[in-house]
Amino acid sequence: DGGITQSPKYLFRKEGQNVTLSCEQNLNHDAMYWYRQDPGQGLRLIYYSQIVNDFQKGDIAEGYSVSREKKESFPLTVTSAQKNPTAFYLCASSTRQGPGTEAFFGQGTRLTVV
Amino acid sequence: DAKTTQPTSMDCAEGRAANLPCNHSTISGNEYVYWYRQIHSQGPQYIIHGLKNNETNEMASLIITEDRKSSTLILPHATLRDTAVYYCIVRVRDDKIIFGKGTRLHILP
């Protein structure tokens, strides 16, 4: 089935370690997004990419990095520079053409840094 | 920043229609209105979107005012499974997606 997959669902890391969150889609979507959600809060945009080999910072990009080497993949690295990395991370993708450009979301990765 | 204003929370009795308002007074002519919902601890789910005409699908109806400065999402027969946070978003079709705080809808048995 077509969809967007995030892995792992739960991730634990020690403070000071970098960690990479995976996001893969087989929907042939051009655009991909990463969001962070803290308890009881809305989604905040970290990075987005509208085409392969190109990406832009969102509202809270500091302490994060991304790459977009393939259309299907948009991994997010949470670096040691991110001061409060514990959060729920959501990846999404959308087409940029046609009648519907709604975003499809993965089920998220819950990162806990101890 | 989000370009929309929504009530923080709303209640609706099970089986009744849930009407969720959204204010987007600064919407521009090429911006669409999108609605998503997020059930606890899951990824958001797309519901419906529209430009200026009213829209209906199997999940909901979207009513956009003639001046496009506000809209209402209607869930015709709310069930307990519709308890979620509902987000109203305005965006140009292929632009980045910015979420606001949304409306927390409680369906009461």
Coordinates of N, CA and C in Angstrom, one line a residue:
Chain A
D1 N 0.8 -1.2 0.0 CA 0.0 0.0 0.0 C 0.9 1.2 0.0
G2 N 0.4 2.3 -0.6 CA 1.1 3.6 -0.6 C 1.0 4.3 0.7
G3 N 2.0 4.9 1.1 CA 2.0 5.7 2.3 C 3.3 6.3 2.7
I4 N 3.3 6.8 3.9 CA 4.5 7.4 4.5 C 4.9 6.7 5.8
T5 N 6.1 6.3 5.9 CA 6.5 5.5 7.0 C 7.6 6.2 7.8
Q6 N 7.4 6.3 9.1 CA 8.4 6.8 10.0 C 8.9 5.7 10.9
S7 N 10.2 5.7 11.1 CA 10.8 4.7 12.0 C 11.9 5.3 12.8
P8 N 12.2 4.8 14.0 CA 11.3 3.9 14.8 C 10.1 4.7 15.4
K9 N 9.2 4.0 16.0 CA 8.1 4.7 16.6 C 8.5 5.3 18.0
Y10 N 9.4 4.6 18.7 CA 9.9 5.2 19.9 C 11.4 5.1 19.8
L11 N 12.1 6.2 20.3 CA 13.5 6.2 20.3 C 14.1 6.9 21.5
F12 N 15.1 6.2 22.1 CA 15.7 6.8 23.3 C 17.2 7.0 23.0
R13 N 17.7 8.2 23.5 CA 19.1 8.5 23.3 C 19.6 9.2 24.5
K14 N 20.9 9.1 24.6 CA 21.5 9.8 25.7 C 21.8 11.3 25.3
E15 N 21.8 12.2 26.3 CA 22.1 13.6 26.0 C 23.5 13.7 25.3
G16 N 23.5 14.6 24.3 CA 24.8 14.8 23.7 C 25.0 14.0 22.4
Q17 N 24.2 13.0 22.2 CA 24.3 12.2 21.0 C 23.4 12.7 19.9
N18 N 23.9 12.6 18.6 CA 23.1 12.9 17.5 C 22.2 11.7 17.2
V19 N 21.0 11.9 16.7 CA 20.1 10.8 16.3 C 19.4 11.2 15.0
T20 N 19.2 10.2 14.2 CA 18.6 10.4 12.9 C 17.3 9.7 12.8
L21 N 16.2 10.4 12.5 CA 14.9 9.9 12.3 C 14.6 9.6 10.9
S22 N 14.0 8.5 10.6 CA 13.8 8.1 9.2 C 12.4 8.5 8.7
C23 N 12.2 8.9 7.5 CA 10.9 9.2 6.9 C 11.0 8.7 5.4
E24 N 10.2 7.8 5.0 CA 10.1 7.3 3.7 C 8.7 7.3 3.1
Q25 N 8.6 7.7 1.9 CA 7.2 7.7 1.2 C 7.3 7.1 -0.1
N26 N 6.2 6.4 -0.5 CA 6.1 5.8 -1.8 C 4.9 6.3 -2.6
L27 N 4.6 7.6 -2.3 CA 3.5 8.2 -2.9 C 3.9 9.1 -4.1
N28 N 5.2 9.1 -4.4 CA 5.7 9.9 -5.5 C 5.5 11.4 -5.3
H29 N 5.5 11.8 -4.1 CA 5.3 13.2 -3.7 C 6.6 13.9 -3.8
D30 N 6.5 15.2 -4.3 CA 7.7 16.0 -4.4 C 8.0 16.7 -3.1
A31 N 7.0 17.1 -2.3 CA 7.3 17.9 -1.1 C 7.3 17.0 0.1
M32 N 8.2 17.2 1.0 CA 8.2 16.5 2.3 C 8.5 17.5 3.4
Y33 N 8.0 17.2 4.6 CA 8.1 18.1 5.8 C 8.4 17.4 7.0
W34 N 9.0 18.1 8.0 CA 9.3 17.6 9.3 C 8.7 18.6 10.3
Y35 N 7.9 18.1 11.3 CA 7.3 18.9 12.3 C 7.7 18.3 13.7
R36 N 7.7 19.2 14.6 CA 7.9 18.8 16.0 C 6.6 19.2 16.8
Q37 N 6.2 18.3 17.7 CA 5.0 18.5 18.6 C 5.4 18.2 20.0
D38 N 5.2 19.2 20.8 CA 5.4 19.1 22.3 C 4.0 18.8 22.9
P39 N 4.0 18.3 24.1 CA 2.7 17.9 24.8 C 1.7 19.0 24.9
G40 N 0.5 18.8 24.4 CA -0.5 19.8 24.4 C -0.4 20.9 23.5
Q41 N 0.6 20.8 22.6 CA 0.9 21.9 21.6 C 0.6 21.5 20.2
G42 N 0.6 22.5 19.3 CA 0.4 22.3 17.9 C 1.7 21.8 17.2
L43 N 1.6 21.7 15.9 CA 2.8 21.2 15.2 C 3.6 22.5 14.7
R44 N 4.9 22.3 14.9 CA 5.8 23.4 14.5 C 6.7 22.9 13.4
L45 N 6.9 23.7 12.3 CA 7.6 23.2 11.2 C 9.1 23.4 11.4
I46 N 9.9 22.3 11.2 CA 11.3 22.3 11.4 C 12.0 22.5 10.0
Y47 N 11.8 21.7 9.0 CA 12.3 21.8 7.7 C 11.3 21.3 6.7
Y48 N 11.4 21.8 5.5 CA 10.6 21.3 4.4 C 11.4 21.3 3.1
S49 N 11.0 20.4 2.2 CA 11.7 20.2 1.0 C 10.6 20.1 -0.1
Q50 N 10.8 20.9 -1.2 CA 9.8 20.8 -2.3 C 10.3 20.1 -3.5
I51 N 11.6 19.7 -3.4 CA 12.2 19.0 -4.6 C 13.5 18.3 -4.1
V52 N 13.9 17.3 -4.8 CA 15.1 16.6 -4.4 C 16.3 17.6 -4.4
N53 N 17.2 17.4 -3.5 CA 18.4 18.2 -3.3 C 18.2 19.7 -3.0
D54 N 17.0 19.9 -2.4 CA 16.7 21.3 -2.0 C 15.8 21.2 -0.8
F55 N 16.1 22.1 0.2 CA 15.2 22.2 1.4 C 15.4 23.5 2.0
Q56 N 14.4 23.9 2.8 CA 14.3 25.2 3.5 C 14.0 25.0 4.9
K57 N 14.6 26.0 5.7 CA 14.3 26.0 7.1 C 12.9 26.4 7.4
G58 N 12.3 25.8 8.4 CA 11.0 26.2 8.9 C 11.2 27.1 10.1
D59 N 10.2 27.1 11.0 CA 10.3 28.1 12.1 C 11.2 27.7 13.3
I60 N 11.6 26.4 13.4 CA 12.4 26.0 14.5 C 13.6 25.1 14.0
A61 N 14.3 25.5 13.0 CA 15.3 24.7 12.4 C 16.6 24.5 13.3
E62 N 16.9 25.4 14.2 CA 18.1 25.3 15.0 C 18.3 24.0 15.7
G63 N 19.4 23.4 15.5 CA 19.7 22.1 16.2 C 19.3 20.9 15.4
Y64 N 18.8 21.1 14.2 CA 18.3 20.0 13.4 C 19.0 20.2 12.0
S65 N 19.2 19.0 11.3 CA 19.6 19.0 9.9 C 18.9 18.0 9.1
V66 N 18.8 18.2 7.8 CA 18.1 17.3 6.9 C 18.9 17.1 5.7
S67 N 18.5 16.1 4.9 CA 19.0 15.9 3.5 C 17.9 15.4 2.7
R68 N 18.0 15.6 1.4 CA 16.9 15.1 0.5 C 17.7 14.7 -0.8
E69 N 18.3 13.5 -0.7 CA 19.1 13.0 -1.8 C 18.2 12.1 -2.7
K70 N 17.1 11.6 -2.2 CA 16.2 10.8 -3.0 C 14.8 11.4 -2.8
K71 N 13.9 11.2 -3.8 CA 12.6 11.7 -3.7 C 11.8 11.1 -2.6
E72 N 12.1 9.8 -2.3 CA 11.3 9.0 -1.4 C 11.7 9.2 0.1
S73 N 12.9 9.9 0.3 CA 13.4 9.9 1.7 C 13.8 11.3 2.1
F74 N 13.5 11.5 3.4 CA 13.8 12.9 4.0 C 14.2 12.7 5.5
P75 N 15.4 12.2 5.7 CA 15.8 11.9 7.1 C 16.1 13.2 7.9
L76 N 15.8 13.2 9.2 CA 16.0 14.3 10.1 C 17.0 13.9 11.1
T77 N 18.1 14.7 11.3 CA 19.0 14.5 12.3 C 18.8 15.5 13.4
V78 N 18.7 15.0 14.6 CA 18.6 15.9 15.8 C 20.0 15.9 16.4
T79 N 20.6 17.1 16.4 CA 22.0 17.2 16.8 C 22.0 17.5 18.3
S80 N 23.3 17.4 18.8 CA 23.5 17.7 20.2 C 23.3 19.2 20.5
A81 N 23.2 20.0 19.5 CA 22.9 21.5 19.6 C 21.5 21.8 19.9
Q82 N 20.6 20.8 19.7 CA 19.2 21.0 20.0 C 19.0 20.9 21.5
K83 N 18.6 22.0 22.2 CA 18.6 22.1 23.6 C 17.5 21.2 24.3
N84 N 16.4 21.1 23.6 CA 15.3 20.3 24.2 C 14.7 19.3 23.2
P85 N 15.5 18.3 22.9 CA 15.1 17.4 21.8 C 13.9 16.4 22.1
T86 N 13.6 16.2 23.3 CA 12.5 15.3 23.6 C 11.2 15.8 23.1
A87 N 10.6 15.1 22.2 CA 9.4 15.6 21.6 C 8.8 14.5 20.7
F88 N 7.6 14.7 20.1 CA 7.0 13.9 19.1 C 7.3 14.5 17.7
Y89 N 7.9 13.7 16.8 CA 8.3 14.2 15.5 C 7.5 13.6 14.4
L90 N 6.9 14.4 13.6 CA 6.0 14.0 12.5 C 6.6 14.4 11.2
C91 N 6.5 13.5 10.2 CA 6.9 13.7 8.9 C 5.7 13.7 8.0
A92 N 5.7 14.5 6.9 CA 4.6 14.5 6.0 C 5.1 14.7 4.6
S93 N 4.2 14.3 3.6 CA 4.5 14.6 2.2 C 3.3 15.0 1.5
S94 N 3.5 15.7 0.4 CA 2.4 16.1 -0.4 C 2.8 16.3 -1.9
T95 N 1.9 16.1 -2.8 CA 2.1 16.4 -4.2 C 2.1 17.9 -4.4
R96 N 2.7 18.4 -5.4 CA 2.6 19.8 -5.7 C 1.8 20.1 -7.0
Q97 N 1.2 19.1 -7.5 CA 0.4 19.2 -8.7 C -0.9 18.5 -8.6
G98 N -1.8 18.9 -9.5 CA -3.1 18.2 -9.5 C -4.1 18.8 -8.6
P99 N -5.3 18.3 -8.6 CA -6.4 18.9 -7.8 C -6.2 18.9 -6.3
G100 N -5.5 18.0 -5.8 CA -5.4 17.9 -4.3 C -4.0 18.0 -3.9
T101 N -3.6 18.9 -3.1 CA -2.2 18.9 -2.6 C -2.2 18.8 -1.1
E102 N -3.1 18.0 -0.6 CA -3.2 17.7 0.8 C -2.0 16.9 1.3
A103 N -1.6 17.1 2.5 CA -0.4 16.4 3.1 C -0.9 15.1 3.7
F104 N 0.0 14.1 3.6 CA -0.2 12.8 4.3 C 0.9 12.7 5.3
F105 N 0.5 12.3 6.5 CA 1.4 12.2 7.6 C 1.8 10.8 8.0
G106 N 3.0 10.6 8.5 CA 3.4 9.4 9.1 C 2.8 9.3 10.5
Q107 N 3.1 8.2 11.2 CA 2.5 8.0 12.6 C 3.4 8.6 13.6
G108 N 4.5 9.1 13.2 CA 5.4 9.8 14.2 C 6.4 9.0 14.9
T109 N 7.5 9.7 15.4 CA 8.5 9.1 16.2 C 8.6 9.9 17.5
R110 N 8.5 9.1 18.6 CA 8.5 9.8 19.9 C 10.0 9.7 20.4
L111 N 10.7 10.8 20.5 CA 12.1 10.8 20.9 C 12.2 11.2 22.3
T112 N 12.9 10.4 23.1 CA 13.2 10.8 24.5 C 14.7 10.8 24.7
V113 N 15.2 11.9 25.2 CA 16.6 12.1 25.4 C 16.8 12.2 26.9
V114 N 17.7 11.3 27.4 CA 17.9 11.2 28.9 C 19.3 11.6 29.2
Chain B
D1 N 3.9 32.5 11.1 CA 2.8 32.4 12.0 C 1.6 31.9 11.3
A2 N 0.7 31.2 12.0 CA -0.5 30.7 11.4 C -1.4 31.9 11.0
K3 N -2.2 31.7 9.9 CA -3.0 32.8 9.4 C -4.4 32.6 9.8
T4 N -4.7 31.7 10.7 CA -6.1 31.4 11.1 C -6.3 31.6 12.6
T5 N -7.6 31.8 13.0 CA -8.0 31.9 14.4 C -9.1 30.9 14.6
Q6 N -8.9 30.0 15.6 CA -10.0 29.0 15.9 C -10.2 29.0 17.4
P7 N -11.5 28.7 17.8 CA -11.7 28.5 19.2 C -10.8 27.4 19.8
T8 N -10.4 27.6 21.1 CA -9.5 26.7 21.7 C -10.2 25.3 21.9
S9 N -11.5 25.3 22.3 CA -12.1 24.0 22.5 C -13.6 24.1 22.2
M10 N -14.3 23.0 21.9 CA -15.7 23.0 21.7 C -16.2 21.6 22.1
D11 N -17.5 21.6 22.5 CA -18.2 20.4 22.9 C -19.3 20.1 21.9
C12 N -19.6 18.9 21.6 CA -20.8 18.5 20.8 C -21.3 17.2 21.2
A13 N -22.7 17.1 21.3 CA -23.3 15.9 21.7 C -23.2 14.8 20.5
E14 N -23.0 13.6 20.9 CA -22.9 12.5 20.0 C -24.2 12.5 19.1
G15 N -24.0 12.3 17.8 CA -25.2 12.2 16.9 C -25.6 13.6 16.3
R16 N -25.1 14.7 16.9 CA -25.5 16.0 16.4 C -24.4 16.4 15.5
A17 N -24.7 17.5 14.7 CA -23.7 18.1 13.8 C -22.7 18.9 14.6
A18 N -21.4 18.7 14.3 CA -20.4 19.6 14.9 C -20.0 20.6 13.9
N19 N -20.1 21.9 14.3 CA -19.7 23.0 13.4 C -18.5 23.7 14.0
L20 N -17.4 23.6 13.3 CA -16.1 24.2 13.8 C -15.8 25.4 12.9
P21 N -15.8 26.6 13.6 CA -15.5 27.8 12.8 C -14.0 28.1 12.7
C22 N -13.7 28.9 11.7 CA -12.3 29.3 11.5 C -12.3 30.7 10.8
N23 N -11.5 31.6 11.4 CA -11.4 32.9 10.9 C -10.1 33.0 10.1
H24 N -10.1 33.5 8.9 CA -8.9 33.7 8.1 C -9.1 35.0 7.3
S25 N -9.2 36.1 8.1 CA -9.5 37.4 7.5 C -8.5 38.0 6.5
T26 N -7.3 37.5 6.6 CA -6.2 38.0 5.7 C -5.9 37.1 4.5
I27 N -6.8 36.2 4.3 CA -6.6 35.2 3.2 C -6.4 35.9 1.8
S28 N -5.5 35.4 1.0 CA -5.3 36.0 -0.3 C -6.1 35.2 -1.3
G29 N -6.2 35.7 -2.5 CA -7.0 35.1 -3.6 C -6.6 33.7 -4.0
N30 N -5.3 33.4 -3.9 CA -4.8 32.1 -4.3 C -4.6 31.1 -3.2
E31 N -5.0 31.4 -2.0 CA -4.9 30.5 -0.9 C -6.1 29.7 -0.7
Y32 N -5.9 28.4 -0.4 CA -6.9 27.5 -0.2 C -7.1 27.4 1.4
V33 N -8.3 26.9 1.8 CA -8.6 26.5 3.2 C -8.5 25.0 3.3
Y34 N -7.7 24.5 4.1 CA -7.5 23.1 4.4 C -7.9 22.8 5.8
W35 N -8.5 21.6 6.0 CA -8.8 21.1 7.4 C -8.1 19.8 7.6
Y36 N -7.5 19.7 8.8 CA -6.9 18.4 9.2 C -7.4 18.1 10.6
R37 N -7.3 16.9 11.0 CA -7.6 16.6 12.5 C -6.5 15.6 13.0
Q38 N -6.3 15.7 14.3 CA -5.3 14.9 14.9 C -5.9 14.2 16.1
I39 N -6.0 12.9 16.0 CA -6.4 12.1 17.2 C -5.2 11.9 18.0
H40 N -5.4 11.8 19.3 CA -4.3 11.8 20.3 C -3.2 10.8 19.9
S41 N -2.0 11.4 19.8 CA -0.8 10.6 19.6 C -0.7 10.0 18.2
Q42 N -1.5 10.5 17.3 CA -1.3 10.0 15.9 C -0.9 11.2 15.0
G43 N -0.6 10.8 13.8 CA -0.3 11.9 12.8 C -1.6 12.5 12.3
P44 N -1.6 13.8 12.0 CA -2.8 14.5 11.5 C -3.3 13.8 10.2
Q45 N -4.7 13.9 10.1 CA -5.4 13.3 9.0 C -6.0 14.4 8.2
Y46 N -5.9 14.4 6.9 CA -6.5 15.3 6.0 C -8.0 15.1 6.0
I47 N -8.8 16.2 6.0 CA -10.3 16.1 6.0 C -10.8 16.6 4.7
I48 N -10.6 17.8 4.4 CA -11.2 18.5 3.2 C -10.5 19.8 2.9
H49 N -10.6 20.3 1.7 CA -10.1 21.6 1.4 C -11.0 22.3 0.3
G50 N -10.9 23.6 0.3 CA -11.6 24.4 -0.7 C -11.0 25.7 -1.0
L51 N -11.4 26.3 -2.1 CA -11.0 27.6 -2.5 C -12.0 28.7 -2.2
K52 N -13.2 28.6 -2.9 CA -14.3 29.5 -2.6 C -15.6 28.9 -2.6
N53 N -15.7 27.7 -3.3 CA -17.0 27.0 -3.3 C -17.1 26.1 -2.1
N54 N -18.3 25.8 -1.6 CA -18.5 24.9 -0.6 C -18.2 23.5 -1.1
E55 N -17.6 22.7 -0.2 CA -17.2 21.3 -0.6 C -17.8 20.3 0.4
T56 N -18.0 19.1 -0.1 CA -18.4 18.0 0.7 C -17.7 16.7 0.3
N57 N -17.4 15.9 1.2 CA -16.9 14.6 1.0 C -17.5 13.6 2.0
E58 N -16.9 12.4 2.0 CA -17.5 11.4 2.9 C -17.3 11.7 4.4
M59 N -16.4 12.6 4.7 CA -16.1 12.9 6.1 C -16.8 14.1 6.6
A60 N -16.9 15.2 5.7 CA -17.3 16.5 6.2 C -17.8 17.4 5.1
S61 N -18.3 18.5 5.5 CA -18.6 19.6 4.6 C -17.8 20.8 5.0
L62 N -17.4 21.6 4.0 CA -16.7 22.9 4.2 C -17.5 24.0 3.6
I63 N -17.9 24.9 4.5 CA -18.7 26.1 4.1 C -17.7 27.3 4.2
I64 N -17.5 28.0 3.0 CA -16.6 29.2 3.0 C -17.5 30.4 2.7
T65 N -17.4 31.4 3.5 CA -18.2 32.6 3.3 C -17.8 33.3 1.9
E66 N -18.7 34.1 1.5 CA -18.6 34.7 0.1 C -17.3 35.6 0.1
D67 N -17.0 36.3 1.2 CA -15.8 37.1 1.2 C -14.6 36.3 1.5
R68 N -14.7 35.0 1.8 CA -13.6 34.1 2.1 C -12.9 34.4 3.4
K69 N -13.4 35.2 4.2 CA -12.7 35.6 5.4 C -13.0 34.6 6.6
S70 N -13.9 33.7 6.4 CA -14.1 32.7 7.4 C -14.7 31.4 6.8
S71 N -14.6 30.3 7.5 CA -15.2 29.1 7.0 C -15.6 28.3 8.2
T72 N -16.4 27.2 7.9 CA -16.9 26.3 8.9 C -16.8 24.9 8.4
L73 N -16.2 24.1 9.3 CA -16.2 22.6 9.0 C -17.4 22.0 9.7
I74 N -18.1 21.2 9.0 CA -19.3 20.5 9.5 C -19.1 19.0 9.5
L75 N -19.2 18.4 10.7 CA -19.2 17.0 10.8 C -20.7 16.6 11.0
P76 N -21.4 16.0 10.1 CA -22.8 16.0 10.1 C -23.4 15.2 11.3
H77 N -22.8 14.1 11.6 CA -23.3 13.2 12.7 C -22.1 12.8 13.5
A78 N -21.8 13.6 14.5 CA -20.6 13.4 15.3 C -20.6 12.1 16.1
T79 N -19.5 11.4 16.1 CA -19.4 10.2 16.9 C -18.3 10.4 17.9
L80 N -18.1 9.5 18.9 CA -17.1 9.6 19.8 C -15.7 9.5 19.2
R81 N -15.6 8.9 18.0 CA -14.4 8.8 17.3 C -13.9 10.1 16.6
D82 N -14.8 11.1 16.6 CA -14.5 12.4 16.1 C -13.8 13.3 17.1
T83 N -13.7 12.8 18.3 CA -12.9 13.6 19.3 C -11.5 13.7 18.9
A84 N -11.0 14.9 18.7 CA -9.7 15.2 18.1 C -9.4 16.7 18.2
V85 N -8.2 17.1 17.8 CA -7.9 18.5 17.6 C -8.0 18.7 16.1
Y86 N -8.8 19.8 15.7 CA -9.1 20.1 14.4 C -8.3 21.4 14.0
Y87 N -7.5 21.3 12.9 CA -6.7 22.4 12.4 C -7.2 23.0 11.1
C88 N -7.4 24.3 11.1 CA -7.7 25.0 9.9 C -6.5 25.7 9.4
I89 N -6.2 25.5 8.1 CA -4.9 26.0 7.5 C -5.2 26.7 6.2
V90 N -4.6 27.9 6.0 CA -4.7 28.5 4.7 C -3.3 28.5 4.0
R91 N -3.3 28.1 2.8 CA -2.0 28.1 2.1 C -2.2 28.1 0.6
V92 N -1.2 28.6 -0.1 CA -1.1 28.4 -1.5 C -0.9 27.0 -1.8
R93 N -1.4 26.4 -2.8 CA -1.5 25.0 -3.0 C -0.2 24.2 -2.8
D94 N 0.9 24.7 -3.3 CA 2.2 24.0 -3.1 C 3.1 24.7 -2.2
D95 N 2.6 25.4 -1.3 CA 3.5 26.1 -0.3 C 3.6 25.3 1.0
K96 N 4.5 25.7 1.8 CA 4.7 25.0 3.1 C 3.4 25.1 3.9
I97 N 3.3 24.1 4.9 CA 2.0 24.0 5.6 C 2.3 24.4 7.1
I98 N 1.7 25.5 7.5 CA 1.9 26.0 8.9 C 0.6 25.7 9.7
F99 N 0.8 25.1 10.8 CA -0.3 24.7 11.7 C -0.5 25.8 12.8
G100 N -1.7 26.1 13.2 CA -2.0 26.9 14.3 C -2.2 26.0 15.5
K101 N -2.9 26.5 16.5 CA -3.2 25.7 17.7 C -4.4 24.8 17.6
G102 N -5.3 25.1 16.7 CA -6.4 24.2 16.4 C -7.5 24.3 17.5
T103 N -8.6 23.5 17.2 CA -9.7 23.5 18.2 C -9.8 22.0 18.7
R104 N -9.8 21.9 20.0 CA -10.0 20.6 20.6 C -11.5 20.3 20.7
L105 N -12.0 19.3 19.9 CA -13.4 19.0 19.9 C -13.7 17.8 20.8
H106 N -14.6 18.0 21.7 CA -15.0 16.9 22.6 C -16.4 16.4 22.2
I107 N -16.5 15.2 21.9 CA -17.9 14.6 21.6 C -18.4 14.0 22.8
L108 N -19.5 14.4 23.3 CA -20.1 14.0 24.6 C -21.1 12.9 24.3
P109 N -21.0 11.8 25.1 CA -22.0 10.7 24.9 C -23.3 11.0 25.4

